[in-house]
mmCIF file of C-alpha atoms in Angstrom:
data_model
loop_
_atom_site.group_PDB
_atom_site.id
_atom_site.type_symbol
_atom_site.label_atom_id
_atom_site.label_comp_id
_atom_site.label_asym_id
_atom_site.label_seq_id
_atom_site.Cartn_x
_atom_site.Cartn_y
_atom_site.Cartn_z
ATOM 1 C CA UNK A 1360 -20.831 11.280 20.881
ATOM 2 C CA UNK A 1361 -19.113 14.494 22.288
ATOM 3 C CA UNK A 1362 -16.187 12.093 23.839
ATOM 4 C CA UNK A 1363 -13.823 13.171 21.278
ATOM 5 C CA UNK A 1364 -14.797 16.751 21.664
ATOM 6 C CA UNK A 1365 -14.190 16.688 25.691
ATOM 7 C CA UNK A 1366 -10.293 15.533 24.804
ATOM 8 C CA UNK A 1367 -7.571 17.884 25.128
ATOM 9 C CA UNK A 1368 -8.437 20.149 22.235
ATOM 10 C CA UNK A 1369 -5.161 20.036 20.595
ATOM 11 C CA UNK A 1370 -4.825 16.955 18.173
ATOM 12 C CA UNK A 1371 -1.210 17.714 17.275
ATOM 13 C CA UNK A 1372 0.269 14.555 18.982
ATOM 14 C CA UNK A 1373 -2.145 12.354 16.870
ATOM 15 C CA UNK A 1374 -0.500 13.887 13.788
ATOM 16 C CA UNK A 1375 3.288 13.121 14.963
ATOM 17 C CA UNK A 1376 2.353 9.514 15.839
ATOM 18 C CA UNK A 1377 0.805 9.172 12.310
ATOM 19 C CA UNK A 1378 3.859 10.847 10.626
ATOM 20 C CA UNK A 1379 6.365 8.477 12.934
ATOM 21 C CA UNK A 1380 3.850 5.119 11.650
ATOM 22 C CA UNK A 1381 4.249 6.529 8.118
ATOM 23 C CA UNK A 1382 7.760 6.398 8.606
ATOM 24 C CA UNK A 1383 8.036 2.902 10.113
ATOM 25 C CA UNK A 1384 5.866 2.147 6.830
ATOM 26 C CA UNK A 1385 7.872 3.630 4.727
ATOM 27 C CA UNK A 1386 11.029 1.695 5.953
ATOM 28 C CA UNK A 1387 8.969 -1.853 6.102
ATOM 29 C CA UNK A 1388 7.577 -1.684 3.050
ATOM 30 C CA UNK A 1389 10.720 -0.419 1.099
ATOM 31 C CA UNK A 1390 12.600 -3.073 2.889
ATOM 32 C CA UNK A 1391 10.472 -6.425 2.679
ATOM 33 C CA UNK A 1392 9.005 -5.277 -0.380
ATOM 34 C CA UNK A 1393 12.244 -5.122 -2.484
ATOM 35 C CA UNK A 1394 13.419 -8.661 -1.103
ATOM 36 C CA UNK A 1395 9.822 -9.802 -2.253
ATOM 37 C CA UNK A 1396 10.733 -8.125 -5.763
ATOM 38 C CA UNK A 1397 14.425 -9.535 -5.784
ATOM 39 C CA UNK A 1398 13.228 -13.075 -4.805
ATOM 40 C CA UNK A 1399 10.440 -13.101 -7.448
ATOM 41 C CA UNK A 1400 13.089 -12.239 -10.310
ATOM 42 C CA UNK A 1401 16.346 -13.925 -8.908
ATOM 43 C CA UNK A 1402 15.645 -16.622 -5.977
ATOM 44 C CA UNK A 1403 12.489 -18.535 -7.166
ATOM 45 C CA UNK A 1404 12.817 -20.998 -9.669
ATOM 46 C CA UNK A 1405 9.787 -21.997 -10.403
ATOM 47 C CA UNK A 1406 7.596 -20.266 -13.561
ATOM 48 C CA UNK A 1407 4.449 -18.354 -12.073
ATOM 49 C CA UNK A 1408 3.602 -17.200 -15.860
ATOM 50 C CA UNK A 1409 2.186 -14.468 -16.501
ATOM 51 C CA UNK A 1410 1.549 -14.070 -12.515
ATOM 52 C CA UNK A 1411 4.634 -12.960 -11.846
ATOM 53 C CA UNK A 1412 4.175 -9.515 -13.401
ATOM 54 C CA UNK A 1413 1.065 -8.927 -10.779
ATOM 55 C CA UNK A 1414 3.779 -10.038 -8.010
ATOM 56 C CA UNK A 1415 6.242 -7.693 -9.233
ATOM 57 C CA UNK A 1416 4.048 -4.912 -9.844
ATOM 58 C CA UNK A 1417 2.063 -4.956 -6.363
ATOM 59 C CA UNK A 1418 5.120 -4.552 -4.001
ATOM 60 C CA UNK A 1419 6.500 -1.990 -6.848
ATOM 61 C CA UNK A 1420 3.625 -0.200 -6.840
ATOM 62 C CA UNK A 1421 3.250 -0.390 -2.662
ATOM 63 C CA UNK A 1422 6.377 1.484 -2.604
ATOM 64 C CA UNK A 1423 5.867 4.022 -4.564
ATOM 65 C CA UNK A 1424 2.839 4.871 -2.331
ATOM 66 C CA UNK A 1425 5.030 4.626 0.442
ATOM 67 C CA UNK A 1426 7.336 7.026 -0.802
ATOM 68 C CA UNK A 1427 4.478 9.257 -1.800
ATOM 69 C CA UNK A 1428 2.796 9.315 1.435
ATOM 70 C CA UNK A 1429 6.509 9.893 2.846
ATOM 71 C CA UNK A 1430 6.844 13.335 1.050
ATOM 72 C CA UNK A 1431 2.929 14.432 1.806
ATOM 73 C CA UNK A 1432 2.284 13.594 4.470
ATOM 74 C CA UNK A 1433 -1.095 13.853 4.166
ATOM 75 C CA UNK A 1434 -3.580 14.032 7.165
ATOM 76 C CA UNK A 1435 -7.549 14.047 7.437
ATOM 77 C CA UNK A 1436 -9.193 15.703 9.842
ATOM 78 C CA UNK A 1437 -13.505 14.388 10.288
ATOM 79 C CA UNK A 1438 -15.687 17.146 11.868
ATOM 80 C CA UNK A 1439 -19.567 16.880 12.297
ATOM 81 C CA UNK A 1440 -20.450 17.007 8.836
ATOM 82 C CA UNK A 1441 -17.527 16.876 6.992
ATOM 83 C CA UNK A 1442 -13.880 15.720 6.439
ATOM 84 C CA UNK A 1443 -10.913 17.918 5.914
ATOM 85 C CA UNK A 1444 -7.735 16.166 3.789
ATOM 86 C CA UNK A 1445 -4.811 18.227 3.927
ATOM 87 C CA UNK A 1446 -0.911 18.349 3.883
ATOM 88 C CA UNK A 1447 1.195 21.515 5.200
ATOM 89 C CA UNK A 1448 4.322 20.119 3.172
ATOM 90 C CA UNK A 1449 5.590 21.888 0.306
ATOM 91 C CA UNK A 1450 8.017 19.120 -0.977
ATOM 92 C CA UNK A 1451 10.377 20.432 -3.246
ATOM 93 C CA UNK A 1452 9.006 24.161 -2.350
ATOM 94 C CA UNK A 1453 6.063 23.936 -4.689
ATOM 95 C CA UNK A 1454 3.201 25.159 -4.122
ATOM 96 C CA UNK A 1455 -0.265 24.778 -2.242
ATOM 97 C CA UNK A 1456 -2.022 24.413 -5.837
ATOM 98 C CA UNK A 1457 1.084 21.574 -6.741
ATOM 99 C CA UNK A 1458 0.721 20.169 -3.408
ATOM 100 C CA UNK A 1459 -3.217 19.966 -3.643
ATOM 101 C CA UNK A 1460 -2.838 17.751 -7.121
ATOM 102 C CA UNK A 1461 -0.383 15.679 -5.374
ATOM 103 C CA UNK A 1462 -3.010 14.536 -2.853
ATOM 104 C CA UNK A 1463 -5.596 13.946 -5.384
ATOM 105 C CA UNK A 1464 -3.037 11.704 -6.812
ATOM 106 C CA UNK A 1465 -1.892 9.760 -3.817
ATOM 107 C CA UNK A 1466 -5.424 8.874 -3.608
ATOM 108 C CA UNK A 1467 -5.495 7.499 -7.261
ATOM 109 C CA UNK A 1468 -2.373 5.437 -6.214
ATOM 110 C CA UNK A 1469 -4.503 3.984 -3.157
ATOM 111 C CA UNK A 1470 -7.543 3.402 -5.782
ATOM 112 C CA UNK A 1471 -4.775 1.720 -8.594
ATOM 113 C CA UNK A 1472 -3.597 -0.685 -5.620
ATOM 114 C CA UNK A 1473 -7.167 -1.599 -4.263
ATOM 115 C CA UNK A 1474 -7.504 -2.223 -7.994
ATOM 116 C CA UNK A 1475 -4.242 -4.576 -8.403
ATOM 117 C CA UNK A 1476 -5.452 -6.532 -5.553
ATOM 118 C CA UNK A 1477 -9.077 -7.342 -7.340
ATOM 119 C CA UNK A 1478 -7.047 -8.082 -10.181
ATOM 120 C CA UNK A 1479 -4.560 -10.865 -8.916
ATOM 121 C CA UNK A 1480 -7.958 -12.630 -7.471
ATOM 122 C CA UNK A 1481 -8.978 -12.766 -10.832
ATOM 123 C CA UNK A 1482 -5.914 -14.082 -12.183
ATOM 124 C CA UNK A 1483 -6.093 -17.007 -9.310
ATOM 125 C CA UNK A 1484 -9.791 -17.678 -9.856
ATOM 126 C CA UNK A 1485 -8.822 -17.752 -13.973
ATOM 127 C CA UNK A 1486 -5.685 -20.400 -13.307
ATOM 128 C CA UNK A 1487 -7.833 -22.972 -11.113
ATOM 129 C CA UNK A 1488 -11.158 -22.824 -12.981
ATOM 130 C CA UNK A 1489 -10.709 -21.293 -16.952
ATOM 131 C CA UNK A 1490 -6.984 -21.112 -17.874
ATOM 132 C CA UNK A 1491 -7.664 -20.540 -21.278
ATOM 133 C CA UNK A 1492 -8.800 -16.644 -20.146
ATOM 134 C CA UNK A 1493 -5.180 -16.112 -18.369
ATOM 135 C CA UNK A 1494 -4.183 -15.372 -22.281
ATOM 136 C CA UNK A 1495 -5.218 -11.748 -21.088
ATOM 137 C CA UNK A 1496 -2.814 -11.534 -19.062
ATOM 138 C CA UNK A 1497 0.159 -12.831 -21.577
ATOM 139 C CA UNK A 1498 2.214 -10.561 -23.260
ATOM 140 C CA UNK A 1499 0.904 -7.057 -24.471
ATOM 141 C CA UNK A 1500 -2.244 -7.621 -23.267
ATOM 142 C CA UNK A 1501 -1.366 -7.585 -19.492
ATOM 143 C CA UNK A 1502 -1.410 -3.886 -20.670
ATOM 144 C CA UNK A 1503 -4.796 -4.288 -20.156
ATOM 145 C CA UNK A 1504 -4.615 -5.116 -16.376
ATOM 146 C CA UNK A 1505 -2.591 -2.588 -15.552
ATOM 147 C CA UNK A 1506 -4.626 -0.040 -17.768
ATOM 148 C CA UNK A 1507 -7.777 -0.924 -15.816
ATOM 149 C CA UNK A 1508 -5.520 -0.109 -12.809
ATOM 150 C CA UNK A 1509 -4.456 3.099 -13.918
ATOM 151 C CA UNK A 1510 -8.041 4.302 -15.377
ATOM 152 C CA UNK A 1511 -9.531 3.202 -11.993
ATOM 153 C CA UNK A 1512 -7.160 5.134 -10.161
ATOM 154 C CA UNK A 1513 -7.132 8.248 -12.345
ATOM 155 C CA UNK A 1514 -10.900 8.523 -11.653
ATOM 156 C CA UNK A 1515 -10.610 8.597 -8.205
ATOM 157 C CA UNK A 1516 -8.031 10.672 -8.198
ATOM 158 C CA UNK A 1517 -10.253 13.140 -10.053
ATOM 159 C CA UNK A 1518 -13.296 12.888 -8.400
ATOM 160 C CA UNK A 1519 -11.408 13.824 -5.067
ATOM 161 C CA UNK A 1520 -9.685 16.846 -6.860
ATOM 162 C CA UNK A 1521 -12.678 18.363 -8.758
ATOM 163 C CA UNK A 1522 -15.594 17.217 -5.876
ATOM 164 C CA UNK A 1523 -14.358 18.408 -2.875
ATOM 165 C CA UNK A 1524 -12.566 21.617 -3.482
ATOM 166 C CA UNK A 1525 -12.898 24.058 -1.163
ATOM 167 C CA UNK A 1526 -15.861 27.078 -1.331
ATOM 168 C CA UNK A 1527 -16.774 29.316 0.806
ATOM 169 C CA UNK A 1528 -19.107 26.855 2.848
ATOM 170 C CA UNK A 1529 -16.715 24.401 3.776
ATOM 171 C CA UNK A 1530 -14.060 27.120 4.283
ATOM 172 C CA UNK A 1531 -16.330 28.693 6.570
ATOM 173 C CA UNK A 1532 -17.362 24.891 8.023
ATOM 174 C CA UNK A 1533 -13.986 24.000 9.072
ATOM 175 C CA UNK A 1534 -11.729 26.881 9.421
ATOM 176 C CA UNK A 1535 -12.081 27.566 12.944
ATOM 177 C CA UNK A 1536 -12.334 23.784 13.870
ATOM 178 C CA UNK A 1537 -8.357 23.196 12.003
ATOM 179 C CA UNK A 1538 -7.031 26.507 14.526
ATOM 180 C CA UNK A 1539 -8.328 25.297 16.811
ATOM 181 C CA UNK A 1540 -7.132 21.403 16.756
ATOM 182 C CA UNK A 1541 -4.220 21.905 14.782
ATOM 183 C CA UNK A 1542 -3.253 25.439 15.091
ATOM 184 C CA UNK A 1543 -3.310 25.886 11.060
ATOM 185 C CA UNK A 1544 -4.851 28.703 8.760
ATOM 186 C CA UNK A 1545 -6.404 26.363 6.424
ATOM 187 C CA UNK A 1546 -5.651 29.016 3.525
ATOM 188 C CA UNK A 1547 -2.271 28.781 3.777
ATOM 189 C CA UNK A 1548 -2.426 24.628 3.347
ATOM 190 C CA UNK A 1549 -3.108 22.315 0.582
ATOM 191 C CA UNK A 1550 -6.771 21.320 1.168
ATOM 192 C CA UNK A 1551 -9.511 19.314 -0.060
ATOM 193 C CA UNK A 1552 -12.894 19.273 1.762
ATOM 194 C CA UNK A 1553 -15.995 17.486 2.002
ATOM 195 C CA UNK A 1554 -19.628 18.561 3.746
ATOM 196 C CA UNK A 1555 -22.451 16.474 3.473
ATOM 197 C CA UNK A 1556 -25.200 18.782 4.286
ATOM 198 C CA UNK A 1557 -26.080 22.835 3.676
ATOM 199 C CA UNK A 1558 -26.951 25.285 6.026
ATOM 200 C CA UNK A 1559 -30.554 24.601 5.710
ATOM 201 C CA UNK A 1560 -29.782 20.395 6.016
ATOM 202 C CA UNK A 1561 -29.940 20.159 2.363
ATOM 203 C CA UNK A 1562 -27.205 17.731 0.892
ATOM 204 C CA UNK A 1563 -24.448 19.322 -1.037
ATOM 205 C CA UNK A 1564 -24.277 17.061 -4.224
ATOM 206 C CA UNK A 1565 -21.089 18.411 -5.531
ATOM 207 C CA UNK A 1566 -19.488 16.925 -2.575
ATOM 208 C CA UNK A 1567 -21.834 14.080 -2.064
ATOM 209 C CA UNK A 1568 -20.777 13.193 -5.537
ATOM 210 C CA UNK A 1569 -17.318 12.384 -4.531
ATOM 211 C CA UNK A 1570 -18.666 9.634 -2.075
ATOM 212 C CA UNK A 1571 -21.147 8.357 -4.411
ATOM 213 C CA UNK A 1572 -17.994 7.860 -6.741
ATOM 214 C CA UNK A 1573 -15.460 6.163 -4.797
ATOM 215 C CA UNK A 1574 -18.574 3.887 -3.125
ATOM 216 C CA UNK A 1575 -19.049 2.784 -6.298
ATOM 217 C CA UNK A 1576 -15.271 1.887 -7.400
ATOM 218 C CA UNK A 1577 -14.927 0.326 -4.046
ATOM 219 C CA UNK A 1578 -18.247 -1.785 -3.975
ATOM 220 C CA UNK A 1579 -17.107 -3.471 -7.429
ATOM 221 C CA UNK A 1580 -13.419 -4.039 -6.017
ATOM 222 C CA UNK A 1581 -14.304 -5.721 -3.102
ATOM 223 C CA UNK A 1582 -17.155 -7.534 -4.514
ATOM 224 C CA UNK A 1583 -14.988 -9.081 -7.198
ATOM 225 C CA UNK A 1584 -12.785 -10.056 -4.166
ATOM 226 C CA UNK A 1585 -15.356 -11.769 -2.272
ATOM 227 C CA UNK A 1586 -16.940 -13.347 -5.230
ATOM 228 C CA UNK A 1587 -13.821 -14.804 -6.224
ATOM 229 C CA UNK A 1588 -12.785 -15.836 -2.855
ATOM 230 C CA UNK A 1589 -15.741 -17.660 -1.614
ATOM 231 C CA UNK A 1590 -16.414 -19.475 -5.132
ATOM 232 C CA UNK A 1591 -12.534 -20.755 -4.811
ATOM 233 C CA UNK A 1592 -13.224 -22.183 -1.227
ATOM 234 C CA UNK A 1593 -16.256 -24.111 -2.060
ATOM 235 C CA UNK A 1594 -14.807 -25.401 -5.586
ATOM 236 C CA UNK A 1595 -11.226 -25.426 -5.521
ATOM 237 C CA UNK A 1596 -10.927 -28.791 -4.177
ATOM 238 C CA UNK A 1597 -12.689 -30.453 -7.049
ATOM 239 C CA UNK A 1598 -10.686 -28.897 -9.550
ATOM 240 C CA UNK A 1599 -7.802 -29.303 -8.081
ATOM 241 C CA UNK A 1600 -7.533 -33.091 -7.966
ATOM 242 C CA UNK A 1601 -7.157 -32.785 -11.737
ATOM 243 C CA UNK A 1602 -4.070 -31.204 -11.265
ATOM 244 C CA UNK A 1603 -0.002 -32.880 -10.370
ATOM 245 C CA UNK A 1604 0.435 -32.841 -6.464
ATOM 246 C CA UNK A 1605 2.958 -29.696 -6.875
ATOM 247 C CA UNK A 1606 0.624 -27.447 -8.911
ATOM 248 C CA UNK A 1607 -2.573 -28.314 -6.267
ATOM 249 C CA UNK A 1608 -0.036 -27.663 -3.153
ATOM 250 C CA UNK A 1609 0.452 -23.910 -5.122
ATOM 251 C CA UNK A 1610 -2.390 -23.217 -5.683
ATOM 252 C CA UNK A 1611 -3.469 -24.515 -2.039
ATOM 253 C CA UNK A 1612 -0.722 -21.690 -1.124
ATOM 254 C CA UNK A 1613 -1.700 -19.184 -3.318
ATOM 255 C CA UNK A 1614 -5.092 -19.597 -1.864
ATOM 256 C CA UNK A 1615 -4.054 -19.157 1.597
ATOM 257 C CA UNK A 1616 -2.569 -15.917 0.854
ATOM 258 C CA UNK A 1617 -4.795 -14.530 -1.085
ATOM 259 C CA UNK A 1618 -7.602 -15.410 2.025
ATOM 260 C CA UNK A 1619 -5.062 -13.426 4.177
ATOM 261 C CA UNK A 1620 -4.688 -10.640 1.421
ATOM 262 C CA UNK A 1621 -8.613 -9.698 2.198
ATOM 263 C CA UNK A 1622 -8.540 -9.654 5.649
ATOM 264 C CA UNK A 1623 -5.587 -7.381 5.767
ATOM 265 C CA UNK A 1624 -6.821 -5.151 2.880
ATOM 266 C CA UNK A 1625 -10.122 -5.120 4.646
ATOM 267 C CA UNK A 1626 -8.147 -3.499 7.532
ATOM 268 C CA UNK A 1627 -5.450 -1.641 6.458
ATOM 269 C CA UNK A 1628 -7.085 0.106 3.550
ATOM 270 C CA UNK A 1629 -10.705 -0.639 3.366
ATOM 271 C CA UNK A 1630 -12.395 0.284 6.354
ATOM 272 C CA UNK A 1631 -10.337 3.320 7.189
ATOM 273 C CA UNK A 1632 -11.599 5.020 3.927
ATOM 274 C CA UNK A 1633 -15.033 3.623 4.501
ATOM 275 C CA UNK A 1634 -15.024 5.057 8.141
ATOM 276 C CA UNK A 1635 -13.857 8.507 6.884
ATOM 277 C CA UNK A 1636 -16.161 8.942 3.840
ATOM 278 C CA UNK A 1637 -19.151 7.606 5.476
ATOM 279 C CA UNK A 1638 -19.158 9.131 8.510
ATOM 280 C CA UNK A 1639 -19.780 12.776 7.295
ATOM 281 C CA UNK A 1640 -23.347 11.748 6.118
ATOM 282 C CA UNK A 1641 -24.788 10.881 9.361
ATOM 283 C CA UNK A 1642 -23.702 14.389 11.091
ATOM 284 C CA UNK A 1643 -22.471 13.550 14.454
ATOM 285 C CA UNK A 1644 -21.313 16.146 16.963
ATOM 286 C CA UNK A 1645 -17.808 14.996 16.482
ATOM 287 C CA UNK A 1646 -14.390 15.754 15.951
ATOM 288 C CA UNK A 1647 -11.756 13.065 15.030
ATOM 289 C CA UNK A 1648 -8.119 13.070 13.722
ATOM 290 C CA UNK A 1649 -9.162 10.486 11.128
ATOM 291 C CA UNK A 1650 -5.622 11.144 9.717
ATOM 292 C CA UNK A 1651 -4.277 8.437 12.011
ATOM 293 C CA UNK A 1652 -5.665 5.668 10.008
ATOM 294 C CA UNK A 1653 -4.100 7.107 6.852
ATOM 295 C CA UNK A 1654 -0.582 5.488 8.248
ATOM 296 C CA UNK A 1655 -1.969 1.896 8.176
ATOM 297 C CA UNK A 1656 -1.833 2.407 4.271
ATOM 298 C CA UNK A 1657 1.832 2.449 4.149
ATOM 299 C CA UNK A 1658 1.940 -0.604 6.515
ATOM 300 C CA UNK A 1659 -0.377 -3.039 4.204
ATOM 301 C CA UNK A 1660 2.468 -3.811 0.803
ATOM 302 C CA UNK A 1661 5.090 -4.809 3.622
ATOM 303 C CA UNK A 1662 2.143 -7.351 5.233
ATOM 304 C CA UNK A 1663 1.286 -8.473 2.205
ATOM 305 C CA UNK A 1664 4.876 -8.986 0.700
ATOM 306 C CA UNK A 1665 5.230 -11.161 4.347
ATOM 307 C CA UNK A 1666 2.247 -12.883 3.781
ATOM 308 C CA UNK A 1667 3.596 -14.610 0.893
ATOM 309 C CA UNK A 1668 6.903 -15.093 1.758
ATOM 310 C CA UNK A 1669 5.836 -16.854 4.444
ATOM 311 C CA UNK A 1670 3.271 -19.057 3.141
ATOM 312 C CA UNK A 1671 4.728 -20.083 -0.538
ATOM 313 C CA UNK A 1672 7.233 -22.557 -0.130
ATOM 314 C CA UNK A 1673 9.251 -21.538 -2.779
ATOM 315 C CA UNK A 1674 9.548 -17.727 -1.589
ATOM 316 C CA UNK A 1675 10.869 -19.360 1.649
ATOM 317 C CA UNK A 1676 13.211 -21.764 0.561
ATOM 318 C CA UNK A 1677 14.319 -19.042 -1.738
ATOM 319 C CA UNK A 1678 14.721 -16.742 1.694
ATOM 320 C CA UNK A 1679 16.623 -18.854 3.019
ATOM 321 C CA UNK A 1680 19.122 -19.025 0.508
ATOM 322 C CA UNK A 1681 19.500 -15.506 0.157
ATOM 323 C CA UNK A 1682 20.299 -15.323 3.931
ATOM 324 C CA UNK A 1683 22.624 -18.177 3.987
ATOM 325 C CA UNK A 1684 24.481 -16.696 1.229
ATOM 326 C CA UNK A 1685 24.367 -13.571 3.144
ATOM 327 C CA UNK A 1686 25.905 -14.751 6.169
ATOM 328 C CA UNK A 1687 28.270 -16.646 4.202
ATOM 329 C CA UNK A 1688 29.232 -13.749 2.664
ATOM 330 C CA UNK A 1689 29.494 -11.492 6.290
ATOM 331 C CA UNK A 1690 31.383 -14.744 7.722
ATOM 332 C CA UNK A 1691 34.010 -14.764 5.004
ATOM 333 C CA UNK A 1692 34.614 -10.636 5.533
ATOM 334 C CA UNK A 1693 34.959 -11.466 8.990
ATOM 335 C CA UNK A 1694 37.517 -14.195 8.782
ATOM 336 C CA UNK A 1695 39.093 -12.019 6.197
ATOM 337 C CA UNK A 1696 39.702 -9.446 9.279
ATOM 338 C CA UNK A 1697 40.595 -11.833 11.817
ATOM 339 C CA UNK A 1698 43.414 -13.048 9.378
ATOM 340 C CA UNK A 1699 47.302 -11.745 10.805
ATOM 341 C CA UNK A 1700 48.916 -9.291 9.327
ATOM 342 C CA UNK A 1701 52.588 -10.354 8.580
ATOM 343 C CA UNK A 1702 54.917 -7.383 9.221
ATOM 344 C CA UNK A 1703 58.318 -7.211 7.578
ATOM 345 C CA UNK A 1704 61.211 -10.182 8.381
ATOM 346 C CA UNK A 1705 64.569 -9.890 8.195
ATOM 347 C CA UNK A 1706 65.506 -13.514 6.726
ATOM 348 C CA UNK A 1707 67.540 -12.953 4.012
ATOM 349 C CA UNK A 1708 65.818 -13.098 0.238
ATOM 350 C CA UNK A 1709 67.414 -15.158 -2.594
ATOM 351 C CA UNK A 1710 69.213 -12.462 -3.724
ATOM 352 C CA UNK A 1711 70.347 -11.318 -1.037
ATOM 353 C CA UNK A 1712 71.955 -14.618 -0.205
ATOM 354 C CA UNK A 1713 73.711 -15.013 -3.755
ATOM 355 C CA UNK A 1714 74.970 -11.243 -3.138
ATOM 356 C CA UNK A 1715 76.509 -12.555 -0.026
ATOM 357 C CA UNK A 1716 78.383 -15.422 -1.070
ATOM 358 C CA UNK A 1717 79.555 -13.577 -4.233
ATOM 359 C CA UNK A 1718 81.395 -11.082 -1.695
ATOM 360 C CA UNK A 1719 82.493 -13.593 0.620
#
């Protein structure tokens, strides 16, 4: 288990490749997730209901976490015992208190979309097998979904904050371990800190809290993913021959995609956070920059936003439109160009040719 440790002790160049991935997710995301967002209002013709809010929101939602992680920055660093979240950006030259709140709340963000994501299986389990419960999510009362969403998130957002904040112990813990990797006092940084176990191998339940916390949000997610997930495949069928052929080939997509939005969650934003909070408790003689799964977070809205554009046949048919239209459009500017410019002739004008006779 001392593999990591036996590495070139600096860890810096695991940071810059996290902050270049960020970036790349940053650009995806805002990209495919806006076409997603402009296809959803303008190029797809067909009424989703009440669904179309959750596909609207998602991708809006993904890149605003984008943008946040853009401006943080943030980075985790997992030693022995314990994790280490930080950022050394002061965006907008706040400072390290500011900057510490804006973690917490980049993690509520990541919390609200795990959230959204449990939500739109409900929705799809509702609309095959008890459509008279998708009046929940009609009108005001889709407040409700997106309240859950919020609430969820604020409380992991919280429990990070007030948790793991940093005492003498962990500042002790890890301070020597982030000069060492990273070259960073870690009093002059944002910081938030977890360590499993006391001096004396007694567990630190302030800290252990935290974990016990955002197990527990994350258990009930993901098992309202499976649940509905693995009831759709063995039912769906059944129900679905009481619906037209269109409405059971949606759904059929729909399906599809949301099979491929839990393996991708699963990677992209499950199991790095499971990794990193879990690991502390079994105190291994390690030392990891955990940090570079963090970037895989601002990768996941751009997969998903593909993952339905590419399955739905309406998103793609709508796709293609757009880009027809857009090269249509770049064609005609070209041709436009190409066109000659007519310089000034000498044949004589109409009046001119009056003027002329008149004087002859």
């Amino acid at each position: 288990m001392d593999f990591f440790r036996k590495q070139s002790h600096s860890y810096k160049n695991w940071v810059t490749i996290a902050q270049r991935v960020a970036e790349v997710g940053f650009c995806s995301t805002t990209v495919f997730c806006s076409i997603f967002i402009f296809l959803t209002i303008f190029g797809v013709k067909r009424n989703f209901g009440s669904y179309k809010y959750l596909l609207i929101l998602f991708p809006a939602v993904g890149i605003f976490f984008a943008t946040v992680e853009l401006i943080l920055y943030p980075n985790v660093h997992s030693f022995n015992a314990g994790y280490f979240y930080y950022s050394t950006r002061r965006p907008f030259g706040v400072g390290i208190e500011i900057v510490t709140v804006l973690m917490a709340f980049y993690t509520s963000i990541y919390a609200s979309t795990i959230c959204m994501l449990a939500v739109q299986f409900v929705y799809r389990y509702w609309a095959i097998f008890d459509e008279t419960k998708l009046r929940f999510f009609k009108g005001w009362k889709f407040l409700f979904c997106v309240a859950y969403s919020v609430i969820v998130g604020a409380q992991w957002g919280l429990s990070m904050y007030f948790f793991n904040q940093m005492d003498d112990y962990s500042d002790h813990y890890m301070r020597d371990e982030l000069l060492y990797r990273y070259d960073l006092n870690i009093t002059e940084i944002a910081r938030l800190c977890l360590v499993s176990y006391n001096a004396d191998g007694s567990l630190r339940w302030r800290n252990i809290s935290a974990t016990i916390d955002m197990n527990i949000f994350m258990i009930v997610q993901y098992s309202i993913v499976i649940y509905c997930a693995v009831v759709m495949y063995h039912k769906m069928e059944e129900k679905l021959k009481m619906l037209s052929v269109s409405l059971r080939k949606l759904h059929k997509q729909f399906y599809k995609t949301l099979i491929l939005q839990i393996f991708t969650p699963t990677l992209c934003l499950f199991s790095p956070v499971v990794f990193i909070i879990y690991l502390p408790l079994f105190d291994l003689k390690v030392s990891i920059p955990t940090g570079m799964f963090l970037c895989a977070f601002t990768l996941y809205p751009a997969l998903d936003a593909m993952i339905v554009m590419y399955i739905v046949t309406d998103y793609r048919k709508a796709a293609k439109q757009m880009l027809k239209k857009v090269l249509d459009w770049i064609d005609e500017i070209l041709r436009l160009n190409e066109l000659p410019v007519d310089g000034p002739t000498n044949a004589p004008t109409k009046e001119t040719a009056l003027g002329s006779k008149v004087w002859a």
